[in-house]
Short mmCIF file of C-alpha atoms and ligand atoms in Angstrom, two decimals:
data_model
loop_
_atom_site.label_atom_id
_atom_site.label_comp_id
_atom_site.label_asym_id
_atom_site.label_seq_id
_atom_site.Cartn_x
_atom_site.Cartn_y
_atom_site.Cartn_z
CA MET A 1 -69.72 135.57 228.87
CA ASN A 2 -72.24 138.04 227.50
CA ASN A 3 -74.46 139.26 230.35
CA LEU A 4 -77.88 138.24 229.07
CA GLU A 5 -76.95 135.32 226.81
CA PRO A 6 -74.53 133.12 228.70
CA GLU A 7 -72.60 130.97 226.27
CA ILE A 8 -73.19 127.59 227.82
CA THR A 9 -73.29 124.45 225.77
CA TYR A 10 -75.50 121.96 227.59
CA THR A 11 -74.15 118.44 227.84
CA GLY A 12 -77.54 116.75 227.42
CA LYS A 13 -77.23 115.17 230.88
CA TYR A 14 -80.08 117.18 232.40
CA THR A 15 -82.28 118.13 229.45
CA PRO A 16 -82.43 117.00 225.83
CA LEU A 17 -83.00 120.65 224.89
CA SER A 18 -80.28 123.15 224.04
CA ARG A 19 -80.18 126.35 226.08
CA ALA A 20 -81.65 128.26 223.13
CA GLU A 21 -84.55 125.79 222.91
CA LEU A 22 -85.19 126.02 226.65
CA VAL A 23 -85.08 129.83 226.51
CA ALA A 24 -87.61 129.76 223.63
CA LYS A 25 -90.01 127.67 225.74
CA LEU A 26 -89.73 130.10 228.65
CA ARG A 27 -90.27 133.09 226.36
CA GLU A 28 -93.47 131.43 225.14
CA ALA A 29 -94.74 130.52 228.63
CA LEU A 30 -94.12 133.88 230.32
CA THR A 31 -94.83 137.61 230.01
CA THR A 32 -91.89 139.72 228.85
CA SER A 33 -91.16 141.08 232.33
CA ARG A 34 -91.32 137.62 233.93
CA PHE A 35 -89.14 136.22 231.14
CA ASN A 36 -86.54 138.94 231.77
CA HIS A 37 -86.63 138.11 235.50
CA VAL A 38 -85.93 134.48 234.65
CA LEU A 39 -82.87 135.47 232.57
CA ARG A 40 -81.57 137.58 235.47
CA VAL A 41 -82.14 134.71 237.91
CA GLU A 42 -80.23 132.39 235.57
CA ARG A 43 -77.30 134.84 235.40
CA THR A 44 -77.27 135.32 239.19
CA ALA A 45 -77.52 131.56 239.77
CA ILE A 46 -74.54 130.99 237.44
CA GLN A 47 -72.49 133.55 239.37
CA LEU A 48 -73.37 131.87 242.69
CA ALA A 49 -72.57 128.44 241.20
CA GLN A 50 -69.12 129.72 240.18
CA LYS A 51 -68.54 131.28 243.61
CA TYR A 52 -69.73 128.30 245.65
CA GLY A 53 -68.66 125.39 243.45
CA GLU A 54 -71.85 124.08 241.86
CA SER A 55 -72.53 122.99 238.27
CA VAL A 56 -73.01 126.05 236.06
CA GLU A 57 -75.18 123.99 233.70
CA LYS A 58 -77.56 122.92 236.48
CA ALA A 59 -77.67 126.52 237.78
CA SER A 60 -78.52 127.76 234.28
CA ILE A 61 -81.31 125.22 233.76
CA ALA A 62 -82.81 125.62 237.24
CA GLY A 63 -82.64 129.43 237.01
CA LEU A 64 -84.39 129.41 233.64
CA VAL A 65 -87.21 127.02 234.62
CA HIS A 66 -87.88 128.05 238.25
CA ASP A 67 -90.92 130.23 237.35
CA TYR A 68 -92.07 128.16 234.35
CA ALA A 69 -95.54 127.67 235.89
CA LYS A 70 -95.99 131.27 237.07
CA GLN A 71 -98.55 132.22 234.41
CA ARG A 72 -100.70 129.10 234.40
CA PRO A 73 -104.40 129.24 235.27
CA ASP A 74 -105.45 128.11 238.76
CA THR A 75 -107.42 125.23 237.23
CA ASP A 76 -104.19 123.58 235.99
CA PHE A 77 -102.79 123.55 239.53
CA ILE A 78 -106.01 122.31 241.15
CA LYS A 79 -106.14 119.50 238.60
CA ALA A 80 -102.52 118.55 239.33
CA ILE A 81 -103.03 118.68 243.14
CA ASN A 82 -105.87 116.16 242.75
CA GLN A 83 -104.22 114.03 240.04
CA TYR A 84 -100.96 113.59 241.97
CA HIS A 85 -102.68 113.35 245.40
CA LEU A 86 -100.71 116.29 246.80
CA ASP A 87 -101.44 117.72 250.28
CA THR A 88 -104.97 119.17 250.15
CA GLU A 89 -103.73 122.01 252.41
CA LEU A 90 -102.38 123.40 249.13
CA LEU A 91 -105.96 124.16 248.02
CA ASN A 92 -106.09 126.93 250.66
CA TYR A 93 -103.32 128.80 248.83
CA GLY A 94 -102.82 130.22 245.36
CA ASN A 95 -100.38 130.81 242.53
CA ALA A 96 -97.68 132.32 244.81
CA ILE A 97 -97.28 128.92 246.50
CA TRP A 98 -98.43 126.64 243.66
CA HIS A 99 -96.05 127.79 240.89
CA GLY A 100 -93.11 126.19 242.75
CA VAL A 101 -94.57 123.57 245.10
CA VAL A 102 -96.74 122.14 242.27
CA GLY A 103 -95.10 123.79 239.24
CA TRP A 104 -92.06 121.47 239.28
CA LEU A 105 -94.37 118.72 237.99
CA PHE A 106 -95.02 120.74 234.81
CA VAL A 107 -91.26 121.31 234.45
CA LYS A 108 -90.77 117.53 234.64
CA THR A 109 -93.53 116.52 232.25
CA GLU A 110 -93.43 119.40 229.76
CA LEU A 111 -89.76 120.38 229.67
CA GLN A 112 -88.44 116.81 229.98
CA ILE A 113 -86.22 117.63 232.94
CA GLU A 114 -85.74 114.54 235.10
CA ASN A 115 -82.84 115.62 237.32
CA ILE A 116 -84.10 115.46 240.92
CA ASP A 117 -81.77 118.21 242.17
CA ILE A 118 -83.10 120.66 239.56
CA LEU A 119 -86.74 119.65 240.20
CA LYS A 120 -86.31 120.05 243.98
CA ALA A 121 -84.70 123.47 243.46
CA VAL A 122 -87.85 124.51 241.55
CA GLU A 123 -90.17 122.95 244.14
CA TYR A 124 -88.46 124.75 247.04
CA HIS A 125 -87.73 128.10 245.40
CA THR A 126 -90.59 130.03 247.09
CA VAL A 127 -91.14 128.39 250.49
CA GLY A 128 -87.74 126.75 251.00
CA HIS A 129 -87.19 123.47 252.81
CA GLN A 130 -85.34 122.18 255.87
CA TYR A 131 -82.96 120.26 253.59
CA MET A 132 -81.89 122.31 250.59
CA SER A 133 -79.05 121.16 248.34
CA LYS A 134 -76.43 123.68 247.26
CA LEU A 135 -78.33 124.09 243.98
CA ALA A 136 -81.65 124.65 245.79
CA GLN A 137 -80.02 127.29 248.01
CA ILE A 138 -78.54 128.97 244.93
CA VAL A 139 -81.90 129.17 243.13
CA TYR A 140 -83.71 130.32 246.31
CA MET A 141 -81.17 133.15 246.71
CA ALA A 142 -80.74 134.06 243.01
CA ASP A 143 -84.52 134.54 242.75
CA TYR A 144 -84.49 136.88 245.75
CA ILE A 145 -81.39 138.99 245.02
CA GLU A 146 -81.29 139.17 241.17
CA PRO A 147 -80.36 142.70 240.03
CA GLY A 148 -83.96 143.64 239.13
CA ARG A 149 -85.13 143.19 242.74
CA ASP A 150 -85.75 146.37 244.71
CA PHE A 151 -87.37 146.00 248.13
CA PRO A 152 -86.40 146.85 251.70
CA GLY A 153 -83.94 144.19 252.77
CA VAL A 154 -82.56 143.22 249.37
CA ILE A 155 -79.17 144.83 250.08
CA LYS A 156 -78.94 142.97 253.39
CA ALA A 157 -79.80 139.71 251.60
CA ARG A 158 -77.15 140.36 248.89
CA LYS A 159 -74.52 141.01 251.57
CA ALA A 160 -75.49 137.86 253.50
CA THR A 161 -75.29 135.76 250.32
CA GLU A 162 -71.76 137.09 249.73
CA ILE A 163 -70.76 135.66 253.14
CA SER A 164 -72.34 132.23 252.63
CA LEU A 165 -75.36 130.58 251.02
CA ALA A 166 -76.63 129.56 254.47
CA ALA A 167 -76.43 133.16 255.68
CA GLY A 168 -78.40 134.25 252.61
CA VAL A 169 -81.05 131.55 253.09
CA SER A 170 -81.44 132.54 256.75
CA CYS A 171 -81.74 136.23 255.87
CA GLN A 172 -84.35 135.67 253.14
CA THR A 173 -86.40 133.24 255.25
CA GLN A 174 -86.49 135.62 258.19
CA GLN A 175 -87.39 138.63 256.04
CA THR A 176 -90.13 136.77 254.13
CA LEU A 177 -91.78 135.49 257.30
CA SER A 178 -91.63 138.99 258.85
CA TYR A 179 -93.18 140.44 255.68
CA LEU A 180 -96.01 137.88 255.67
CA ILE A 181 -96.81 138.48 259.34
CA GLU A 182 -96.52 142.27 259.02
CA ASN A 183 -99.08 142.16 256.17
CA LYS A 184 -101.38 139.60 257.85
CA LEU A 185 -100.83 137.17 254.97
CA PRO A 186 -101.34 133.42 255.42
CA VAL A 187 -98.10 131.53 256.11
CA TYR A 188 -97.79 128.22 254.27
CA PRO A 189 -96.75 125.60 256.88
CA GLN A 190 -93.56 124.68 254.99
CA THR A 191 -92.43 128.32 255.30
CA ILE A 192 -92.47 127.94 259.11
CA ILE A 193 -90.60 124.62 258.91
CA THR A 194 -87.97 126.32 256.73
CA TYR A 195 -87.75 129.18 259.24
CA ASN A 196 -87.14 126.79 262.15
CA ALA A 197 -84.45 124.93 260.23
CA TRP A 198 -82.47 127.95 259.01
CA VAL A 199 -83.06 131.03 261.17
CA PRO A 200 -82.93 130.51 264.96
CA GLU A 201 -79.48 130.66 266.46
CA GLN A 202 -79.04 127.79 268.87
CA ILE A 203 -79.36 128.82 272.47
CA LYS A 204 -77.82 126.32 274.85
CA GLU A 205 -79.15 126.13 278.38
P1 GDP B 329 -91.30 135.19 242.20
O1 GDP B 329 -92.11 134.02 241.72
O2 GDP B 329 -90.08 135.43 241.37
O3 GDP B 329 -92.14 136.45 242.30
O4 GDP B 329 -90.77 134.90 243.69
P2 GDP B 329 -91.13 133.73 244.72
O5 GDP B 329 -91.50 132.49 244.00
O6 GDP B 329 -89.99 133.61 245.68
O7 GDP B 329 -92.33 134.27 245.60
C1 GDP B 329 -93.64 134.48 245.18
C2 GDP B 329 -94.40 135.14 246.32
O8 GDP B 329 -94.74 134.20 247.33
C3 GDP B 329 -93.65 136.28 247.03
O9 GDP B 329 -94.46 137.44 247.03
C4 GDP B 329 -93.47 135.74 248.45
O10 GDP B 329 -93.51 136.78 249.42
C5 GDP B 329 -94.67 134.85 248.58
N1 GDP B 329 -94.57 133.83 249.65
C6 GDP B 329 -93.50 133.14 250.08
N2 GDP B 329 -93.81 132.32 251.12
C7 GDP B 329 -95.14 132.51 251.36
C8 GDP B 329 -96.07 131.96 252.31
O11 GDP B 329 -95.75 131.15 253.18
N3 GDP B 329 -97.36 132.42 252.26
C9 GDP B 329 -97.77 133.33 251.33
N4 GDP B 329 -99.05 133.72 251.34
N5 GDP B 329 -96.93 133.86 250.41
C10 GDP B 329 -95.63 133.46 250.42
FE1 FE B 330 -91.27 132.07 241.85
FE1 FE B 331 -88.76 134.01 240.37
#
């Protein structure tokens, strides 16, 4: 496997597009640096899929499309929040939350991806969820630890993900919540729900 161009032939089960066609759509939708991030997330997701026994094809597709909506104007998201009657709490947030929590709808309608596991992995990739499939955990972690990431805590998160996906998810969720609080940033309610599901170690009375 070449590092940046994995040689995967898609089966057609999850998208009618070939990998090359999907890559072309992402290249068009994103800036060069964001596009390169997406390729690194795909590669990392494939490696995690191989390590933890998940479909390499689903990991490739989900990795490629996870940030598809990252460069869309706010008006597109506000329109979608109203059109699909999504939680109006979303209107208090911005692109950082919208590109996943709302962006999966654009992946479904514009990239013709119907597979629920892939769509949920996109929906949950920023704020997580109390129930994340193996694929959703892989995308959540691949996005956070891909080789282009360089922030305090990334090495700890890479080491945790080597131990188990759950350990990685816990590490990322804890670090993200700490970062948001440290910087007095608003915490999206789902982020707290994810924290409670994955981080506290049970203390028995
Ligand atoms: P990226 O799209 O590849 O840059 O990565 P993500 O989709 O994981 O995250 C986008 C941004 O959302 C990051 O800067 C996170 O710190 C931020 N983020 C995650 N959860 C929350 C939250 O609850 N509230 C806010 N305000 N930002 C969050
Ligand atoms: Fe993202
Ligand atoms: Fe990303």
